[in-house]
PDB file of C-alpha atoms in Angstrom:
ATOM      1  CA  MET W 127     -44.129 124.305  72.829  1.00 53.00           C
ATOM      2  CA  THR W 128     -45.804 126.564  74.221  1.00 53.00           C
ATOM      3  CA  GLY W 129     -48.637 128.091  72.937  1.00 67.00           C
ATOM      4  CA  HIS W 130     -49.158 125.497  70.500  1.00 90.00           C
ATOM      5  CA  ARG W 131     -51.968 122.765  70.969  1.00 95.00           C
ATOM      6  CA  PRO W 132     -50.631 119.464  72.035  1.00 97.00           C
ATOM      7  CA  ILE W 133     -51.172 116.281  70.683  1.00 97.00           C
ATOM      8  CA  ILE W 134     -53.701 114.205  73.017  1.00 98.00           C
ATOM      9  CA  VAL W 135     -54.005 110.744  73.473  1.00 98.00           C
ATOM     10  CA  GLY W 136     -56.705 108.995  74.881  1.00 96.00           C
ATOM     11  CA  ILE W 137     -56.191 106.184  76.888  1.00 96.00           C
ATOM     12  CA  ASP W 138     -58.053 102.531  78.378  1.00 93.00           C
ATOM     13  CA  GLY W 139     -55.377 100.691  79.320  1.00 91.00           C
ATOM     14  CA  SER W 140     -55.269  98.400  76.672  1.00 91.00           C
ATOM     15  CA  ALA W 141     -52.822  96.946  74.539  1.00 89.00           C
ATOM     16  CA  ALA W 142     -54.444  99.752  71.138  1.00 89.00           C
ATOM     17  CA  ALA W 143     -54.002 102.433  73.537  1.00 93.00           C
ATOM     18  CA  ASP W 144     -50.778 101.792  74.164  1.00 92.00           C
ATOM     19  CA  LYS W 145     -50.122 101.456  70.028  1.00 88.00           C
ATOM     20  CA  ALA W 146     -51.470 105.346  70.028  1.00 92.00           C
ATOM     21  CA  VAL W 147     -49.335 106.382  72.770  1.00 94.00           C
ATOM     22  CA  ILE W 148     -46.657 105.407  70.760  1.00 91.00           C
ATOM     23  CA  TRP W 149     -47.616 106.446  67.969  1.00 90.00           C
ATOM     24  CA  ALA W 150     -48.831 109.736  69.350  1.00 94.00           C
ATOM     25  CA  ALA W 151     -45.207 110.524  71.445  1.00 95.00           C
ATOM     26  CA  LEU W 152     -43.418 110.140  68.287  1.00 91.00           C
ATOM     27  CA  CYS W 153     -45.973 112.448  66.597  1.00 91.00           C
ATOM     28  CA  ALA W 154     -45.948 115.068  69.112  1.00 94.00           C
ATOM     29  CA  ARG W 155     -42.152 114.769  69.119  1.00 93.00           C
ATOM     30  CA  ARG W 156     -41.822 115.352  65.349  1.00 90.00           C
ATOM     31  CA  ARG W 157     -44.021 118.468  65.248  1.00 91.00           C
ATOM     32  CA  ASP W 158     -42.430 119.929  68.472  1.00 93.00           C
ATOM     33  CA  ARG W 159     -45.511 119.260  70.493  1.00 95.00           C
ATOM     34  CA  ARG W 160     -46.928 118.801  74.160  1.00 97.00           C
ATOM     35  CA  LEU W 161     -48.275 115.161  74.425  1.00 98.00           C
ATOM     36  CA  HIS W 162     -51.121 115.294  76.857  1.00 98.00           C
ATOM     37  CA  ILE W 163     -52.716 111.784  78.015  1.00 98.00           C
ATOM     38  CA  VAL W 164     -55.907 111.361  79.044  1.00 98.00           C
ATOM     39  CA  THR W 165     -58.211 108.846  80.232  1.00 96.00           C
ATOM     40  CA  ALA W 166     -62.101 108.385  81.240  1.00 93.00           C
ATOM     41  CA  VAL W 167     -62.638 107.463  85.125  1.00 89.00           C
ATOM     42  CA  ASP W 168     -66.823 107.336  84.313  1.00 84.00           C
ATOM     43  CA  MET W 169     -68.522 106.115  87.307  1.00 71.00           C
ATOM     44  CA  PRO W 170     -72.844 105.880  85.753  1.00 64.00           C
ATOM     45  CA  GLY W 171     -75.538 106.430  87.442  1.00 61.00           C
ATOM     46  CA  VAL W 172     -73.661 107.323  90.684  1.00 56.00           C
ATOM     47  CA  VAL W 173     -75.008 110.784  91.840  1.00 52.00           C
ATOM     48  CA  ASP W 174     -73.182 111.100  95.695  1.00 55.00           C
ATOM     49  CA  LEU W 175     -69.843 109.777  95.574  1.00 53.00           C
ATOM     50  CA  SER W 176     -69.959 109.216  99.403  1.00 57.00           C
ATOM     51  CA  GLU W 177     -71.444 106.244  99.105  1.00 58.00           C
ATOM     52  CA  PHE W 178     -69.290 104.862  96.751  1.00 56.00           C
ATOM     53  CA  ALA W 179     -66.165 106.262  98.133  1.00 57.00           C
ATOM     54  CA  GLY W 180     -64.325 103.343  98.038  1.00 59.00           C
ATOM     55  CA  GLU W 181     -64.941 102.175  94.615  1.00 61.00           C
ATOM     56  CA  ALA W 182     -64.320 105.824  93.394  1.00 65.00           C
ATOM     57  CA  THR W 183     -61.210 105.663  94.980  1.00 75.00           C
ATOM     58  CA  GLU W 184     -60.701 102.255  93.464  1.00 81.00           C
ATOM     59  CA  PHE W 185     -61.554 103.714  90.072  1.00 80.00           C
ATOM     60  CA  VAL W 186     -59.618 106.796  90.679  1.00 81.00           C
ATOM     61  CA  ALA W 187     -56.492 104.600  91.432  1.00 87.00           C
ATOM     62  CA  THR W 188     -56.911 102.354  88.501  1.00 90.00           C
ATOM     63  CA  ALA W 189     -56.617 105.179  86.207  1.00 91.00           C
ATOM     64  CA  LYS W 190     -53.683 106.924  88.083  1.00 93.00           C
ATOM     65  CA  SER W 191     -51.741 103.645  87.404  1.00 94.00           C
ATOM     66  CA  ARG W 192     -52.634 104.159  83.514  1.00 96.00           C
ATOM     67  CA  LEU W 193     -51.807 107.661  83.274  1.00 96.00           C
ATOM     68  CA  ALA W 194     -48.526 106.702  85.624  1.00 97.00           C
ATOM     69  CA  ALA W 195     -47.444 103.587  82.569  1.00 97.00           C
ATOM     70  CA  ALA W 196     -48.634 105.049  79.292  1.00 97.00           C
ATOM     71  CA  GLU W 197     -46.239 108.293  80.947  1.00 97.00           C
ATOM     72  CA  THR W 198     -43.265 105.766  81.204  1.00 96.00           C
ATOM     73  CA  LEU W 199     -43.715 104.421  77.571  1.00 95.00           C
ATOM     74  CA  ALA W 200     -44.346 108.045  75.976  1.00 96.00           C
ATOM     75  CA  VAL W 201     -41.166 109.367  77.207  1.00 96.00           C
ATOM     76  CA  SER W 202     -39.243 105.944  76.497  1.00 94.00           C
ATOM     77  CA  VAL W 203     -39.651 105.604  72.884  1.00 92.00           C
ATOM     78  CA  VAL W 204     -39.621 109.287  72.608  1.00 93.00           C
ATOM     79  CA  ASP W 205     -35.637 109.582  74.759  1.00 86.00           C
ATOM     80  CA  ASP W 206     -34.867 113.297  74.659  1.00 91.00           C
ATOM     81  CA  PRO W 207     -35.227 114.913  78.329  1.00 90.00           C
ATOM     82  CA  THR W 208     -37.183 118.021  76.963  1.00 93.00           C
ATOM     83  CA  PHE W 209     -39.850 115.974  75.659  1.00 96.00           C
ATOM     84  CA  GLU W 210     -43.130 117.585  77.966  1.00 96.00           C
ATOM     85  CA  VAL W 211     -46.050 114.634  78.121  1.00 97.00           C
ATOM     86  CA  THR W 212     -48.720 115.387  81.002  1.00 97.00           C
ATOM     87  CA  SER W 213     -51.784 113.577  81.710  1.00 97.00           C
ATOM     88  CA  SER W 214     -54.916 113.985  83.289  1.00 95.00           C
ATOM     89  CA  ALA W 215     -58.302 112.142  84.906  1.00 93.00           C
ATOM     90  CA  VAL W 216     -61.095 113.024  83.269  1.00 93.00           C
ATOM     91  CA  GLU W 217     -64.750 112.014  85.440  1.00 88.00           C
ATOM     92  CA  GLY W 218     -67.232 111.167  82.758  1.00 89.00           C
ATOM     93  CA  GLY W 219     -68.200 108.646  79.519  1.00 90.00           C
ATOM     94  CA  VAL W 220     -65.456 107.810  76.884  1.00 91.00           C
ATOM     95  CA  MET W 221     -67.732 110.007  74.301  1.00 92.00           C
ATOM     96  CA  ASP W 222     -68.030 112.798  76.256  1.00 93.00           C
ATOM     97  CA  VAL W 223     -64.258 113.097  77.747  1.00 95.00           C
ATOM     98  CA  LEU W 224     -62.423 112.802  73.781  1.00 95.00           C
ATOM     99  CA  ILE W 225     -65.343 115.286  72.712  1.00 96.00           C
ATOM    100  CA  GLY W 226     -64.720 117.484  75.262  1.00 96.00           C
ATOM    101  CA  VAL W 227     -60.874 117.304  74.964  1.00 97.00           C
ATOM    102  CA  SER W 228     -61.100 117.349  71.317  1.00 96.00           C
ATOM    103  CA  ALA W 229     -61.253 121.049  70.889  1.00 96.00           C
ATOM    104  CA  GLN W 230     -57.844 122.196  73.252  1.00 96.00           C
ATOM    105  CA  ALA W 231     -56.041 119.597  70.934  1.00 97.00           C
ATOM    106  CA  GLU W 232     -53.853 119.999  67.673  1.00 95.00           C
ATOM    107  CA  LEU W 233     -54.675 116.110  67.163  1.00 95.00           C
ATOM    108  CA  LEU W 234     -56.495 113.222  68.766  1.00 96.00           C
ATOM    109  CA  VAL W 235     -55.142 110.333  69.034  1.00 95.00           C
ATOM    110  CA  ILE W 236     -56.781 106.959  69.683  1.00 94.00           C
ATOM    111  CA  GLY W 237     -56.079 102.975  69.491  1.00 91.00           C
ATOM    112  CA  ALA W 238     -57.893 101.154  67.317  1.00 87.00           C
ATOM    113  CA  SER W 239     -61.029  99.621  69.008  1.00 76.00           C
ATOM    114  CA  GLU W 240     -62.983  95.920  68.506  1.00 65.00           C
ATOM    115  CA  THR W 241     -65.832  97.517  67.691  1.00 67.00           C
ATOM    116  CA  GLY W 242     -64.806 101.173  65.718  1.00 77.00           C
ATOM    117  CA  ALA W 243     -67.819 102.833  67.372  1.00 82.00           C
ATOM    118  CA  VAL W 244     -65.675 105.375  69.177  1.00 82.00           C
ATOM    119  CA  THR W 245     -64.069 105.855  66.218  1.00 84.00           C
ATOM    120  CA  LEU W 246     -66.942 106.337  63.873  1.00 85.00           C
ATOM    121  CA  SER W 247     -68.382 108.812  66.696  1.00 88.00           C
ATOM    122  CA  LEU W 248     -65.173 110.945  67.198  1.00 89.00           C
ATOM    123  CA  ALA W 249     -64.912 110.996  63.159  1.00 84.00           C
ATOM    124  CA  ALA W 250     -68.245 112.537  63.310  1.00 85.00           C
ATOM    125  CA  HIS W 251     -68.419 115.128  66.593  1.00 91.00           C
ATOM    126  CA  SER W 252     -64.081 115.903  67.473  1.00 92.00           C
ATOM    127  CA  VAL W 253     -63.021 119.388  66.983  1.00 92.00           C
ATOM    128  CA  SER W 254     -60.006 118.504  65.820  1.00 93.00           C
ATOM    129  CA  PRO W 255     -58.557 115.859  63.142  1.00 91.00           C
ATOM    130  CA  VAL W 256     -58.837 112.307  65.095  1.00 91.00           C
ATOM    131  CA  ALA W 257     -55.827 109.682  64.559  1.00 90.00           C
ATOM    132  CA  VAL W 258     -56.808 106.324  65.305  1.00 89.00           C
ATOM    133  CA  VAL W 259     -53.534 103.937  65.290  1.00 87.00           C
ATOM    134  CA  ARG W 260     -53.818 100.444  63.916  1.00 80.00           C
ATOM    135  CA  GLY W 261     -51.525  98.338  61.646  1.00 62.00           C
ATOM    136  CA  ARG W 262     -48.818  96.102  61.939  1.00 61.00           C
ATOM    137  CA  ASP W 263     -46.640  95.612  64.491  1.00 62.00           C
ATOM    138  CA  ILE W 264     -42.563  94.946  64.467  1.00 60.00           C
ATOM    139  CA  ASP W 265     -40.960  93.774  67.872  1.00 59.00           C
ATOM    140  CA  GLY W 266     -44.941  94.921  70.248  1.00 58.00           C
ATOM    141  CA  ARG W 267     -44.199  98.503  68.593  1.00 55.00           C
ATOM    142  CA  PRO W 268     -46.584  99.721  65.824  1.00 55.00           C
ATOM    143  CA  VAL W 269     -44.848 101.017  62.573  1.00 61.00           C
ATOM    144  CA  ALA W 270     -44.012 104.692  63.152  1.00 67.00           C
ATOM    145  CA  GLU W 271     -44.079 105.940  59.651  1.00 68.00           C
ATOM    146  CA  GLY W 272     -47.082 103.563  58.322  1.00 77.00           C
ATOM    147  CA  PRO W 273     -49.649 105.866  54.927  1.00 84.00           C
ATOM    148  CA  VAL W 274     -52.483 108.746  56.194  1.00 87.00           C
ATOM    149  CA  VAL W 275     -55.289 107.275  55.163  1.00 89.00           C
ATOM    150  CA  VAL W 276     -57.805 109.511  54.667  1.00 91.00           C
ATOM    151  CA  GLY W 277     -61.839 108.623  53.796  1.00 89.00           C
ATOM    152  CA  VAL W 278     -63.867 110.398  50.983  1.00 91.00           C
ATOM    153  CA  ASP W 279     -66.923 111.178  50.295  1.00 89.00           C
ATOM    154  CA  GLY W 280     -66.679 114.394  47.556  1.00 86.00           C
ATOM    155  CA  SER W 281     -68.711 116.952  50.186  1.00 88.00           C
ATOM    156  CA  ASP W 282     -67.371 120.285  50.651  1.00 87.00           C
ATOM    157  CA  VAL W 283     -67.253 118.748  54.629  1.00 81.00           C
ATOM    158  CA  ASN W 284     -64.732 115.951  53.679  1.00 88.00           C
ATOM    159  CA  GLN W 285     -62.816 118.884  51.827  1.00 91.00           C
ATOM    160  CA  ALA W 286     -60.769 119.937  55.336  1.00 88.00           C
ATOM    161  CA  ALA W 287     -60.260 116.165  55.990  1.00 89.00           C
ATOM    162  CA  VAL W 288     -58.277 115.634  52.461  1.00 93.00           C
ATOM    163  CA  GLU W 289     -56.615 118.585  53.116  1.00 94.00           C
ATOM    164  CA  TRP W 290     -55.199 117.862  56.596  1.00 90.00           C
ATOM    165  CA  ALA W 291     -54.724 114.487  55.022  1.00 92.00           C
ATOM    166  CA  PHE W 292     -52.405 115.514  52.476  1.00 94.00           C
ATOM    167  CA  ALA W 293     -50.478 117.821  54.716  1.00 90.00           C
ATOM    168  CA  GLU W 294     -49.541 115.162  56.868  1.00 87.00           C
ATOM    169  CA  ALA W 295     -48.523 113.130  54.792  1.00 91.00           C
ATOM    170  CA  SER W 296     -46.720 115.648  53.440  1.00 90.00           C
ATOM    171  CA  ALA W 297     -44.877 116.640  56.627  1.00 84.00           C
ATOM    172  CA  ARG W 298     -43.947 112.845  57.207  1.00 83.00           C
ATOM    173  CA  ASP W 299     -42.940 111.623  53.932  1.00 87.00           C
ATOM    174  CA  ALA W 300     -45.506 109.248  53.841  1.00 86.00           C
ATOM    175  CA  PRO W 301     -47.799 107.321  51.532  1.00 90.00           C
ATOM    176  CA  LEU W 302     -51.810 108.998  51.244  1.00 94.00           C
ATOM    177  CA  ILE W 303     -54.268 106.476  50.560  1.00 94.00           C
ATOM    178  CA  ALA W 304     -57.898 107.613  49.940  1.00 95.00           C
ATOM    179  CA  VAL W 305     -60.504 105.469  50.358  1.00 94.00           C
ATOM    180  CA  HIS W 306     -64.144 105.695  48.406  1.00 91.00           C
ATOM    181  CA  VAL W 307     -66.590 103.085  49.067  1.00 86.00           C
ATOM    182  CA  TRP W 308     -69.940 102.548  47.784  1.00 81.00           C
ATOM    183  CA  SER W 309     -72.517 100.520  47.257  1.00 78.00           C
ATOM    184  CA  ASP W 310     -74.446  98.739  44.475  1.00 82.00           C
ATOM    185  CA  VAL W 311     -77.094  97.601  46.511  1.00 83.00           C
ATOM    186  CA  ASP W 312     -79.943 100.445  46.430  1.00 79.00           C
ATOM    187  CA  LEU W 313     -80.906 101.007  50.246  1.00 71.00           C
ATOM    188  CA  THR W 314     -83.919 103.469  49.666  1.00 75.00           C
ATOM    189  CA  ARG W 315     -85.680 100.449  49.456  1.00 70.00           C
TER     190      ARG W 315
END
């Protein structure tokens, strides 16, 4: 595993993040990669942490607790003593942190959010491919071998995403679903 970029999963303590951790751990094991779990610690508007030492300590304690729980979950799913899991709490806003760590990732994994704002922003700005984990639950755990879904718009930029999706589906022996969306409504008016 040394020398390879890790699979990185972003967490926020939600049930969606737990699904992402499970999926990312299985993906990392399958690819023989280290799993790195990251959470953002954001204290907007705070310039001098010494004035807010108690609150800062609480934010950091919450982040450490989330990371410890996610590490335990990842290790329990893989059940391999050689599986390497690391974690870090990174100061900053969620988007800044995830876009920043994407530069070191082979794959960035996140859980599906209710609004999709993080998903859309990561799709536009991530350096690495992004996997968004969503879908059915079986016994409280996500289906490990669901389809690979890729958005297709026919552009040159989109070609890399399509190639990655084909390779991922082939490696996982999973179905590939290509999605193309259009509108019959003239939006230029």
